[in-house]
CSV table of C-alpha atoms in Angstrom, one decimal:
chain,number,residue,atom,x,y,z
A,1,UNK,CA,181.3,-41.4,186.1
A,2,UNK,CA,183.2,-43.5,188.6
A,3,UNK,CA,186.1,-41.6,190.0
A,4,UNK,CA,188.7,-43.3,192.3
A,5,UNK,CA,189.5,-40.1,194.1
A,6,UNK,CA,187.6,-39.3,197.3
A,7,UNK,CA,186.4,-35.9,196.3
A,8,UNK,CA,185.7,-35.0,192.7
A,9,UNK,CA,182.6,-33.0,191.9
A,10,UNK,CA,181.0,-30.4,189.7
A,11,UNK,CA,179.3,-27.6,191.5
A,12,UNK,CA,176.7,-25.2,190.2
A,13,UNK,CA,177.1,-21.7,191.6
A,14,UNK,CA,174.4,-19.0,191.4
A,15,UNK,CA,171.3,-18.9,189.2
A,16,UNK,CA,172.2,-20.1,185.8
A,17,UNK,CA,176.0,-19.7,186.6
A,18,UNK,CA,178.1,-22.8,186.0
A,19,UNK,CA,181.6,-23.2,187.2
A,20,UNK,CA,183.8,-26.2,187.6
A,21,UNK,CA,185.6,-26.9,190.8
A,22,UNK,CA,187.4,-30.2,191.0
A,23,UNK,CA,188.4,-31.3,194.5
A,24,UNK,CA,191.2,-33.8,194.0
A,25,UNK,CA,191.9,-36.2,196.9
A,26,UNK,CA,194.9,-38.4,197.1
A,27,UNK,CA,194.2,-42.1,197.6
A,28,UNK,CA,196.1,-44.0,200.3
A,29,UNK,CA,198.3,-47.0,200.1
A,30,UNK,CA,199.9,-46.2,196.8
A,31,UNK,CA,203.0,-48.1,195.9
A,32,UNK,CA,206.3,-46.2,196.0
A,33,UNK,CA,208.2,-48.1,193.4
A,34,UNK,CA,206.7,-46.5,190.3
A,35,UNK,CA,209.5,-45.9,187.8
A,36,UNK,CA,207.6,-43.6,185.5
A,37,UNK,CA,204.5,-41.4,185.5
A,38,UNK,CA,201.5,-42.4,183.3
A,39,UNK,CA,198.9,-39.9,182.0
A,40,UNK,CA,196.2,-41.3,179.8
A,41,UNK,CA,198.1,-44.6,179.8
A,42,UNK,CA,201.1,-43.1,178.0
A,43,UNK,CA,204.6,-43.5,179.4
A,44,UNK,CA,206.4,-40.3,179.7
A,45,UNK,CA,210.2,-40.5,179.6
A,46,UNK,CA,211.8,-37.8,181.8
A,47,UNK,CA,215.4,-36.6,181.5
A,48,UNK,CA,216.8,-36.9,185.0
A,49,UNK,CA,219.7,-34.6,186.2
A,50,UNK,CA,222.8,-36.0,187.8
A,51,UNK,CA,222.4,-37.2,191.4
A,52,UNK,CA,225.0,-34.6,192.6
A,53,UNK,CA,222.9,-31.7,191.3
A,54,UNK,CA,219.5,-32.8,192.6
A,55,UNK,CA,218.4,-35.0,195.5
A,56,UNK,CA,215.8,-37.3,194.0
A,57,UNK,CA,212.6,-37.6,196.0
A,58,UNK,CA,211.8,-40.9,197.6
A,59,UNK,CA,208.2,-40.1,198.7
A,60,UNK,CA,206.7,-39.8,195.2
A,61,UNK,CA,204.0,-42.5,195.6
A,62,UNK,CA,201.0,-40.3,196.5
A,63,UNK,CA,201.9,-37.5,194.1
A,64,UNK,CA,202.7,-39.8,191.2
A,65,UNK,CA,199.4,-41.6,191.8
A,66,UNK,CA,197.6,-38.3,191.8
A,67,UNK,CA,199.1,-37.5,188.5
A,68,UNK,CA,198.2,-40.9,187.2
A,69,UNK,CA,194.5,-40.5,188.2
A,70,UNK,CA,193.9,-36.9,187.5
A,71,UNK,CA,193.3,-37.6,183.9
A,72,UNK,CA,190.5,-40.0,184.8
A,73,UNK,CA,188.6,-37.3,186.7
A,74,UNK,CA,189.3,-34.7,183.9
A,75,UNK,CA,188.5,-37.1,181.1
A,76,UNK,CA,185.1,-35.7,180.4
A,77,UNK,CA,186.5,-32.1,180.5
A,78,UNK,CA,189.4,-33.0,178.2
A,79,UNK,CA,187.1,-34.6,175.6
A,80,UNK,CA,185.8,-31.1,174.9
A,81,UNK,CA,186.9,-29.4,171.7
A,82,UNK,CA,190.5,-28.2,172.1
A,83,UNK,CA,191.3,-24.5,172.0
A,84,UNK,CA,194.5,-23.0,170.6
A,85,UNK,CA,195.7,-21.6,174.0
A,86,UNK,CA,195.2,-22.4,177.6
A,87,UNK,CA,196.1,-19.6,180.1
A,88,UNK,CA,197.0,-21.2,183.4
A,89,UNK,CA,197.0,-19.3,186.8
A,90,UNK,CA,197.7,-20.6,190.2
A,91,UNK,CA,196.5,-18.5,193.1
A,92,UNK,CA,196.8,-18.6,196.9
A,93,UNK,CA,195.6,-16.3,199.6
A,94,UNK,CA,198.2,-13.8,200.7
A,95,UNK,CA,198.5,-11.6,203.8
A,96,UNK,CA,198.0,-7.9,203.4
A,97,UNK,CA,195.5,-5.3,202.3
A,98,UNK,CA,195.2,-7.0,198.8
A,99,UNK,CA,195.4,-10.7,199.5
A,100,UNK,CA,195.2,-11.7,195.9
A,101,UNK,CA,195.1,-9.9,192.5
A,102,UNK,CA,193.4,-12.8,190.8
A,103,UNK,CA,190.2,-10.9,190.1
A,104,UNK,CA,192.1,-8.0,188.6
A,105,UNK,CA,194.2,-10.4,186.5
A,106,UNK,CA,191.1,-12.2,185.1
A,107,UNK,CA,189.5,-8.8,184.3
A,108,UNK,CA,192.6,-7.7,182.5
A,109,UNK,CA,192.9,-11.0,180.7
A,110,UNK,CA,189.3,-11.0,179.3
A,111,UNK,CA,189.3,-7.3,178.6
A,112,UNK,CA,192.5,-7.8,176.6
A,113,UNK,CA,191.0,-10.4,174.3
A,114,UNK,CA,188.4,-9.9,171.5
A,115,UNK,CA,185.3,-12.1,171.1
A,116,UNK,CA,187.1,-13.9,168.3
A,117,UNK,CA,190.2,-14.5,170.4
A,118,UNK,CA,188.2,-15.8,173.3
A,119,UNK,CA,186.8,-18.6,171.1
A,120,UNK,CA,190.4,-19.9,170.9
A,121,UNK,CA,191.1,-19.5,174.6
A,122,UNK,CA,190.6,-21.5,177.8
A,123,UNK,CA,191.5,-20.1,181.2
A,124,UNK,CA,192.3,-22.6,183.9
A,125,UNK,CA,192.7,-21.3,187.5
A,126,UNK,CA,194.0,-23.5,190.3
A,127,UNK,CA,192.7,-22.2,193.6
A,128,UNK,CA,195.4,-23.5,195.9
A,129,UNK,CA,195.4,-23.4,199.7
A,130,UNK,CA,193.4,-24.8,202.6
A,131,UNK,CA,191.4,-21.7,203.7
A,132,UNK,CA,187.8,-22.6,203.1
A,133,UNK,CA,186.6,-19.0,203.7
A,134,UNK,CA,189.0,-17.7,201.0
A,135,UNK,CA,188.0,-20.4,198.6
A,136,UNK,CA,184.3,-19.8,199.0
A,137,UNK,CA,184.7,-16.0,198.7
A,138,UNK,CA,186.9,-16.3,195.7
A,139,UNK,CA,184.6,-18.7,193.9
A,140,UNK,CA,181.6,-16.5,194.7
A,141,UNK,CA,183.4,-13.4,193.2
A,142,UNK,CA,184.6,-15.2,190.1
A,143,UNK,CA,181.2,-16.8,189.5
A,144,UNK,CA,179.4,-13.4,189.7
A,145,UNK,CA,181.9,-11.4,187.6
A,146,UNK,CA,182.6,-14.0,184.9
A,147,UNK,CA,179.4,-16.0,184.4
A,148,UNK,CA,179.4,-15.5,180.6
A,149,UNK,CA,182.9,-17.0,180.4
A,150,UNK,CA,182.0,-19.8,182.7
A,151,UNK,CA,178.9,-20.7,180.8
A,152,UNK,CA,180.9,-20.6,177.6
A,153,UNK,CA,183.4,-23.1,179.0
A,154,UNK,CA,186.2,-20.5,178.7
A,155,UNK,CA,186.9,-20.3,182.5
A,156,UNK,CA,187.6,-23.4,184.6
A,157,UNK,CA,188.5,-23.7,188.3
A,158,UNK,CA,190.3,-26.6,190.0
A,159,UNK,CA,191.3,-27.2,193.6
A,160,UNK,CA,193.6,-29.7,195.2
A,161,UNK,CA,192.9,-30.3,198.9
A,162,UNK,CA,195.6,-29.9,201.6
A,163,UNK,CA,196.2,-33.7,201.9
A,164,UNK,CA,197.3,-33.8,198.3
A,165,UNK,CA,200.5,-31.9,199.5
A,166,UNK,CA,203.5,-33.3,201.3
A,167,UNK,CA,203.0,-33.3,205.1
A,168,UNK,CA,204.3,-30.4,207.2
A,169,UNK,CA,208.0,-30.8,208.1
A,170,UNK,CA,209.0,-32.6,204.9
A,171,UNK,CA,210.1,-29.6,202.9
A,172,UNK,CA,206.8,-27.8,202.7
A,173,UNK,CA,208.2,-24.3,202.3
A,174,UNK,CA,206.4,-21.7,200.2
A,175,UNK,CA,208.5,-22.5,197.1
A,176,UNK,CA,207.7,-26.2,197.6
A,177,UNK,CA,204.0,-25.5,197.7
A,178,UNK,CA,204.3,-23.2,194.7
A,179,UNK,CA,206.0,-26.0,192.7
A,180,UNK,CA,203.3,-28.6,193.6
A,181,UNK,CA,200.6,-26.0,192.8
A,182,UNK,CA,201.9,-25.6,189.3
A,183,UNK,CA,202.5,-29.3,188.8
A,184,UNK,CA,198.7,-29.8,189.4
A,185,UNK,CA,197.9,-26.9,187.2
A,186,UNK,CA,200.0,-28.1,184.3
A,187,UNK,CA,198.9,-31.7,184.5
A,188,UNK,CA,195.2,-30.6,184.4
A,189,UNK,CA,195.9,-28.4,181.4
A,190,UNK,CA,197.8,-31.0,179.3
A,191,UNK,CA,194.9,-32.0,177.0
A,192,UNK,CA,192.9,-28.7,176.8
A,193,UNK,CA,194.7,-27.0,174.0
A,194,UNK,CA,197.8,-26.8,171.8
A,195,UNK,CA,199.7,-24.3,173.8
A,196,UNK,CA,199.9,-23.3,177.5
A,197,UNK,CA,200.7,-19.8,178.8
A,198,UNK,CA,201.7,-19.4,182.4
A,199,UNK,CA,200.6,-16.3,184.2
A,200,UNK,CA,200.7,-15.2,187.8
A,201,UNK,CA,197.7,-14.0,189.8
A,202,UNK,CA,199.0,-10.4,189.9
A,203,UNK,CA,199.4,-9.8,186.1
A,204,UNK,CA,198.3,-7.2,183.6
A,205,UNK,CA,197.8,-8.3,180.0
A,206,UNK,CA,198.5,-6.2,176.9
A,207,UNK,CA,195.5,-5.9,174.5
A,208,UNK,CA,195.2,-8.6,171.9
A,209,UNK,CA,198.0,-10.6,173.4
A,210,UNK,CA,196.7,-13.9,171.8
A,211,UNK,CA,197.3,-12.6,168.3
A,212,UNK,CA,200.8,-11.4,169.2
A,213,UNK,CA,201.6,-14.8,170.8
A,214,UNK,CA,200.3,-16.7,167.7
A,215,UNK,CA,202.3,-14.5,165.4
A,216,UNK,CA,205.5,-15.2,167.3
A,217,UNK,CA,204.7,-19.0,167.4
A,218,UNK,CA,204.2,-18.9,163.6
A,219,UNK,CA,207.4,-17.0,163.1
A,220,UNK,CA,209.4,-19.6,165.1
A,221,UNK,CA,207.6,-22.6,163.6
A,222,UNK,CA,210.9,-24.0,162.1
A,223,UNK,CA,212.9,-23.3,165.3
A,224,UNK,CA,213.0,-25.8,168.2
A,225,UNK,CA,212.1,-24.4,171.6
A,226,UNK,CA,211.0,-25.6,175.0
A,227,UNK,CA,209.3,-22.4,176.1
A,228,UNK,CA,209.0,-18.8,174.9
A,229,UNK,CA,209.1,-15.8,177.3
A,230,UNK,CA,206.7,-12.9,176.8
A,231,UNK,CA,207.7,-11.2,180.1
A,232,UNK,CA,211.0,-10.9,182.0
A,233,UNK,CA,209.9,-11.3,185.6
A,234,UNK,CA,209.7,-14.6,187.4
A,235,UNK,CA,207.5,-17.2,185.8
A,236,UNK,CA,205.1,-14.7,184.2
A,237,UNK,CA,204.3,-15.0,180.5
A,238,UNK,CA,206.0,-18.3,179.7
A,239,UNK,CA,204.5,-20.3,176.7
A,240,UNK,CA,204.8,-24.1,176.5
A,241,UNK,CA,203.7,-26.7,174.1
A,242,UNK,CA,200.9,-28.7,175.8
A,243,UNK,CA,202.6,-32.0,174.9
A,244,UNK,CA,205.5,-31.1,177.2
A,245,UNK,CA,203.3,-30.4,180.2
A,246,UNK,CA,203.0,-33.9,181.7
A,247,UNK,CA,206.8,-34.3,181.6
A,248,UNK,CA,207.2,-30.8,183.2
A,249,UNK,CA,204.6,-31.5,185.9
A,250,UNK,CA,206.4,-34.7,186.8
A,251,UNK,CA,209.7,-32.9,186.9
A,252,UNK,CA,208.3,-30.3,189.3
A,253,UNK,CA,207.0,-33.1,191.6
A,254,UNK,CA,210.3,-34.9,191.5
A,255,UNK,CA,212.3,-31.8,192.6
A,256,UNK,CA,209.7,-29.6,194.3
A,257,UNK,CA,211.9,-29.1,197.3
A,258,UNK,CA,215.1,-28.2,195.5
A,259,UNK,CA,214.6,-24.7,194.0
A,260,UNK,CA,212.0,-22.0,193.4
A,261,UNK,CA,209.7,-22.5,190.4
A,262,UNK,CA,211.5,-20.0,188.1
A,263,UNK,CA,214.8,-21.8,188.5
A,264,UNK,CA,213.3,-25.2,188.1
A,265,UNK,CA,211.8,-24.1,184.8
A,266,UNK,CA,215.1,-22.7,183.6
A,267,UNK,CA,216.8,-26.1,184.5
A,268,UNK,CA,214.0,-28.0,182.7
A,269,UNK,CA,214.6,-25.8,179.6
A,270,UNK,CA,218.3,-26.6,179.6
A,271,UNK,CA,217.6,-30.3,180.0
A,272,UNK,CA,215.5,-30.3,176.9
A,273,UNK,CA,218.4,-28.7,174.9
A,274,UNK,CA,217.2,-25.0,174.9
A,275,UNK,CA,220.4,-23.5,176.3
A,276,UNK,CA,219.4,-19.8,176.2
A,277,UNK,CA,216.0,-18.2,177.0
A,278,UNK,CA,214.0,-16.8,174.0
A,279,UNK,CA,212.7,-13.4,175.0
A,280,UNK,CA,209.8,-12.2,172.8
A,281,UNK,CA,209.5,-8.4,172.7
A,282,UNK,CA,207.6,-6.2,173.2
A,283,UNK,CA,206.6,-7.8,176.5
A,284,UNK,CA,202.9,-8.6,176.8
A,285,UNK,CA,202.6,-9.2,180.5
A,286,UNK,CA,203.5,-7.2,183.5
A,287,UNK,CA,203.2,-7.5,187.3
A,288,UNK,CA,200.6,-5.2,188.8
A,289,UNK,CA,203.2,-3.9,191.3
A,290,UNK,CA,206.5,-2.2,190.7
A,291,UNK,CA,208.4,-4.4,193.2
A,292,UNK,CA,210.7,-7.2,192.5
A,293,UNK,CA,212.2,-10.1,194.5
A,294,UNK,CA,215.3,-9.7,196.6
A,295,UNK,CA,216.5,-13.2,195.9
A,296,UNK,CA,215.1,-16.7,195.4
A,297,UNK,CA,214.3,-17.3,199.1
A,298,UNK,CA,212.5,-14.0,199.5
A,299,UNK,CA,210.7,-14.5,196.2
A,300,UNK,CA,209.3,-17.8,197.5
A,301,UNK,CA,208.2,-16.1,200.8
A,302,UNK,CA,206.7,-13.1,199.0
A,303,UNK,CA,209.2,-10.4,200.1
A,304,UNK,CA,209.7,-7.5,197.7
A,305,UNK,CA,211.5,-4.3,197.6
A,306,UNK,CA,210.9,-1.1,195.6
A,307,UNK,CA,213.1,-0.2,192.6
A,308,UNK,CA,215.3,2.8,193.4
A,309,UNK,CA,214.2,4.3,190.1
A,310,UNK,CA,210.5,3.8,190.6
A,311,UNK,CA,208.2,6.9,191.0
A,312,UNK,CA,207.1,8.0,194.5
A,313,UNK,CA,203.5,8.9,193.9
A,314,UNK,CA,202.8,10.4,197.4
A,315,UNK,CA,199.4,9.7,198.9
A,316,UNK,CA,196.6,11.4,196.9
A,317,UNK,CA,193.1,11.2,195.6
A,318,UNK,CA,192.1,11.1,191.9
A,319,UNK,CA,188.9,12.3,190.3
A,320,UNK,CA,187.6,13.1,186.8
A,321,UNK,CA,184.6,14.5,184.9
A,322,UNK,CA,185.1,11.8,182.2
A,323,UNK,CA,182.8,8.8,181.9
A,324,UNK,CA,183.6,6.1,184.5
A,325,UNK,CA,183.0,2.4,183.9
A,326,UNK,CA,182.3,-0.3,186.5
A,327,UNK,CA,185.7,-1.9,185.9
A,328,UNK,CA,188.4,0.8,185.6
A,329,UNK,CA,188.4,3.8,187.9
A,330,UNK,CA,190.3,7.2,187.9
A,331,UNK,CA,192.6,6.2,190.9
A,332,UNK,CA,193.9,3.2,188.9
A,333,UNK,CA,195.9,5.6,186.7
A,334,UNK,CA,197.8,6.7,189.8
A,335,UNK,CA,198.7,3.3,191.3
A,336,UNK,CA,202.2,1.9,191.1
A,337,UNK,CA,201.2,-1.2,189.2
A,338,UNK,CA,199.8,-2.0,185.7
A,339,UNK,CA,196.2,-1.1,186.3
A,340,UNK,CA,194.8,1.8,184.3
A,341,UNK,CA,191.8,4.1,183.8
A,342,UNK,CA,189.5,3.5,180.9
A,343,UNK,CA,187.0,5.9,179.5
A,344,UNK,CA,185.5,6.9,176.1
A,345,UNK,CA,184.1,9.8,174.1
A,346,UNK,CA,186.2,12.5,175.7
A,347,UNK,CA,185.2,16.2,175.3
A,348,UNK,CA,187.5,19.2,175.2
A,349,UNK,CA,188.0,20.5,178.8
A,350,UNK,CA,187.6,17.0,180.4
A,351,UNK,CA,190.2,16.3,183.0
A,352,UNK,CA,191.7,13.7,185.3
A,353,UNK,CA,193.1,15.4,188.4
A,354,UNK,CA,195.3,14.0,191.2
A,355,UNK,CA,195.0,15.9,194.4
A,356,UNK,CA,197.9,15.3,196.8
A,357,UNK,CA,197.1,14.8,200.5
A,358,UNK,CA,199.9,17.2,201.3
A,359,UNK,CA,201.7,19.6,199.0
A,360,UNK,CA,204.9,18.1,197.6
A,361,UNK,CA,208.1,19.3,195.9
A,362,UNK,CA,208.1,17.5,192.5
A,363,UNK,CA,211.1,17.1,190.2
A,364,UNK,CA,209.6,14.9,187.5
A,365,UNK,CA,206.2,14.1,186.1
A,366,UNK,CA,205.3,11.2,183.7
A,367,UNK,CA,201.9,10.7,182.1
A,368,UNK,CA,201.3,7.7,179.8
A,369,UNK,CA,198.2,7.2,177.8
A,370,UNK,CA,197.3,4.4,175.2
A,371,UNK,CA,198.0,0.7,175.1
A,372,UNK,CA,201.5,-0.7,175.7
A,373,UNK,CA,202.0,-2.5,172.4
A,374,UNK,CA,200.7,-0.2,169.7
A,375,UNK,CA,199.6,3.0,171.4
A,376,UNK,CA,195.9,2.7,170.7
A,377,UNK,CA,193.4,4.7,172.7
A,378,UNK,CA,196.0,7.5,173.5
A,379,UNK,CA,194.9,11.1,174.2
A,380,UNK,CA,195.6,12.7,170.9
A,381,UNK,CA,195.5,16.3,172.1
A,382,UNK,CA,196.1,17.1,175.8
A,383,UNK,CA,198.3,18.7,178.3
A,384,UNK,CA,199.6,18.3,181.9
A,385,UNK,CA,199.3,21.1,184.4
A,386,UNK,CA,200.6,21.6,188.0
A,387,UNK,CA,198.1,23.0,190.5
A,388,UNK,CA,198.6,25.2,193.6
A,389,UNK,CA,196.7,26.7,196.5
A,390,UNK,CA,194.3,23.9,197.6
A,391,UNK,CA,191.0,25.1,198.8
A,392,UNK,CA,187.4,24.1,199.4
A,393,UNK,CA,185.7,20.9,200.3
A,394,UNK,CA,186.0,18.7,198.4
A,395,UNK,CA,189.4,20.1,197.9
A,396,UNK,CA,190.6,21.6,194.6
A,397,UNK,CA,193.4,23.8,193.4
A,398,UNK,CA,192.9,27.5,192.9
A,399,UNK,CA,195.5,27.9,190.1
A,400,UNK,CA,197.2,25.8,187.5
A,401,UNK,CA,200.4,26.3,185.5
A,402,UNK,CA,201.1,24.4,182.2
A,403,UNK,CA,203.9,21.8,182.6
A,404,UNK,CA,203.8,20.5,179.0
A,405,UNK,CA,201.8,19.1,176.1
A,406,UNK,CA,201.4,15.4,175.3
A,407,UNK,CA,203.4,14.1,172.4
A,408,UNK,CA,201.9,10.9,170.9
A,409,UNK,CA,199.9,10.5,174.1
A,410,UNK,CA,202.8,10.8,176.5
A,411,UNK,CA,204.7,13.3,178.6
A,412,UNK,CA,207.8,12.7,180.6
A,413,UNK,CA,209.3,15.9,181.9
A,414,UNK,CA,211.5,17.3,184.5
A,415,UNK,CA,210.0,20.2,186.4
A,416,UNK,CA,211.8,23.3,185.2
A,417,UNK,CA,212.3,25.9,186.6
A,418,UNK,CA,212.7,24.0,189.9
A,419,UNK,CA,210.7,26.6,191.8
A,420,UNK,CA,207.6,25.5,189.7
A,421,UNK,CA,207.8,22.1,191.4
A,422,UNK,CA,207.6,23.4,194.9
A,423,UNK,CA,204.5,22.9,197.0
A,424,UNK,CA,202.5,21.3,194.2
A,425,UNK,CA,199.0,20.2,195.3
A,426,UNK,CA,197.5,19.0,192.1
A,427,UNK,CA,198.5,17.3,188.8
A,428,UNK,CA,195.9,17.6,186.1
A,429,UNK,CA,195.6,15.8,182.7
A,430,UNK,CA,193.5,18.0,180.5
A,431,UNK,CA,191.9,17.1,177.1
A,432,UNK,CA,192.3,19.9,174.5
A,433,UNK,CA,189.9,18.5,171.9
A,434,UNK,CA,186.9,16.2,171.5
A,435,UNK,CA,188.0,12.6,171.0
A,436,UNK,CA,185.6,9.8,170.0
A,437,UNK,CA,186.3,6.2,171.0
A,438,UNK,CA,188.2,4.8,173.9
A,439,UNK,CA,190.9,6.4,176.0
A,440,UNK,CA,193.3,4.7,178.3
A,441,UNK,CA,195.3,6.6,181.0
A,442,UNK,CA,197.9,4.1,182.0
A,443,UNK,CA,200.0,6.0,184.4
A,444,UNK,CA,200.4,9.3,186.2
A,445,UNK,CA,203.8,9.0,187.9
A,446,UNK,CA,205.3,11.6,190.2
A,447,UNK,CA,208.9,11.9,191.6
A,448,UNK,CA,209.5,14.0,194.7
A,449,UNK,CA,212.6,16.2,195.1
A,450,UNK,CA,213.3,15.0,198.7
A,451,UNK,CA,213.3,11.4,197.6
A,452,UNK,CA,216.2,12.0,195.2
A,453,UNK,CA,218.1,13.9,197.9
A,454,UNK,CA,217.5,11.0,200.4
A,455,UNK,CA,218.9,8.6,197.7
A,456,UNK,CA,222.1,10.7,197.4
A,457,UNK,CA,222.5,10.9,201.1
A,458,UNK,CA,222.2,7.1,201.3
């Protein structure tokens, strides 16, 4: 296939593992006087805001040409049979101990969908950024973990090279890059399915979310909407009609320097006559961290702060005598995000125990088991105990006191009397009866007494 872009290839990774990585180059010498964007030779009218509210871009030539030519490189891909839903994720390398949660997001996504649901699903991932080491490592990990989905055509990867972006010094801030990233992602997804669901690369997905999304779409069939929102944080969990994606991608390219992505999406919604957001509850998608942006500028730069109501979860280790899979581990029940511990066929006396690095004064304990939406895979009969007197190596607690029993798989309890919360070294979730089938321990949350006192003093 003749492709006018400089770099457009299909790479085979691993033995028998196929994955698609499209490298999109921007041709040079493109005319700047294009009045409208064309995708698949169709003119796309765009509602343009007033000049006093947005500063229209004058350097659209290369990016508009990229949009115009992307469909030619993706023509073979887009001739495949359409699915009902495309899930789109854009990911960049991040500084810090966990540079990207993309792999965890993909694991959560595919684990949350049944075999039947996956036949109606395409996952499109845009690996953005110019770091070749990160790209190579990420592709290697994805191809090794998700080879069945890649071979089935359910998981696709795309990449736009650095020269597809505006040059440095022309408004190339983090929010600008994020807007261009998502313009590429949406343009590439426009012909893959009927609907497009936008996720972030640090998301946790509720089980069977596709069925819940389709039910909501069917319920609102007679109601006009631009996008539905299945989460209330940032751009996570927004559902679009694929027919709107080319126009939205062009809108993001027009005003990529003006506002962060979430605010551009809100403005686009209003322009298309949906005045108020449509929040669909219960929410189906959550961030993997209990932190939220300070403001638009800090959101674009990745700065976050902890909620004052969030649990403390002091440093600790977690272990269990339940069955452990290769995907979800005991410590994931103790993290301050939406990861979880999964096991099955629990026996009476099985436990999951958190051992604190240092004894702590606890004032509140919350243990949540089962799925978010419908409470499946909850611990039917269980209790939570506080442990004291750490001893031995590996360390364990010499004595335990009952804090409370689970009700419908959950416990949320203040530590009363207060003296019982002093110098706690262990928190143990104990199964009181045999239970066949799966078990999800979503959260073990701990609040420390001194943390509340510090809050009052502040």
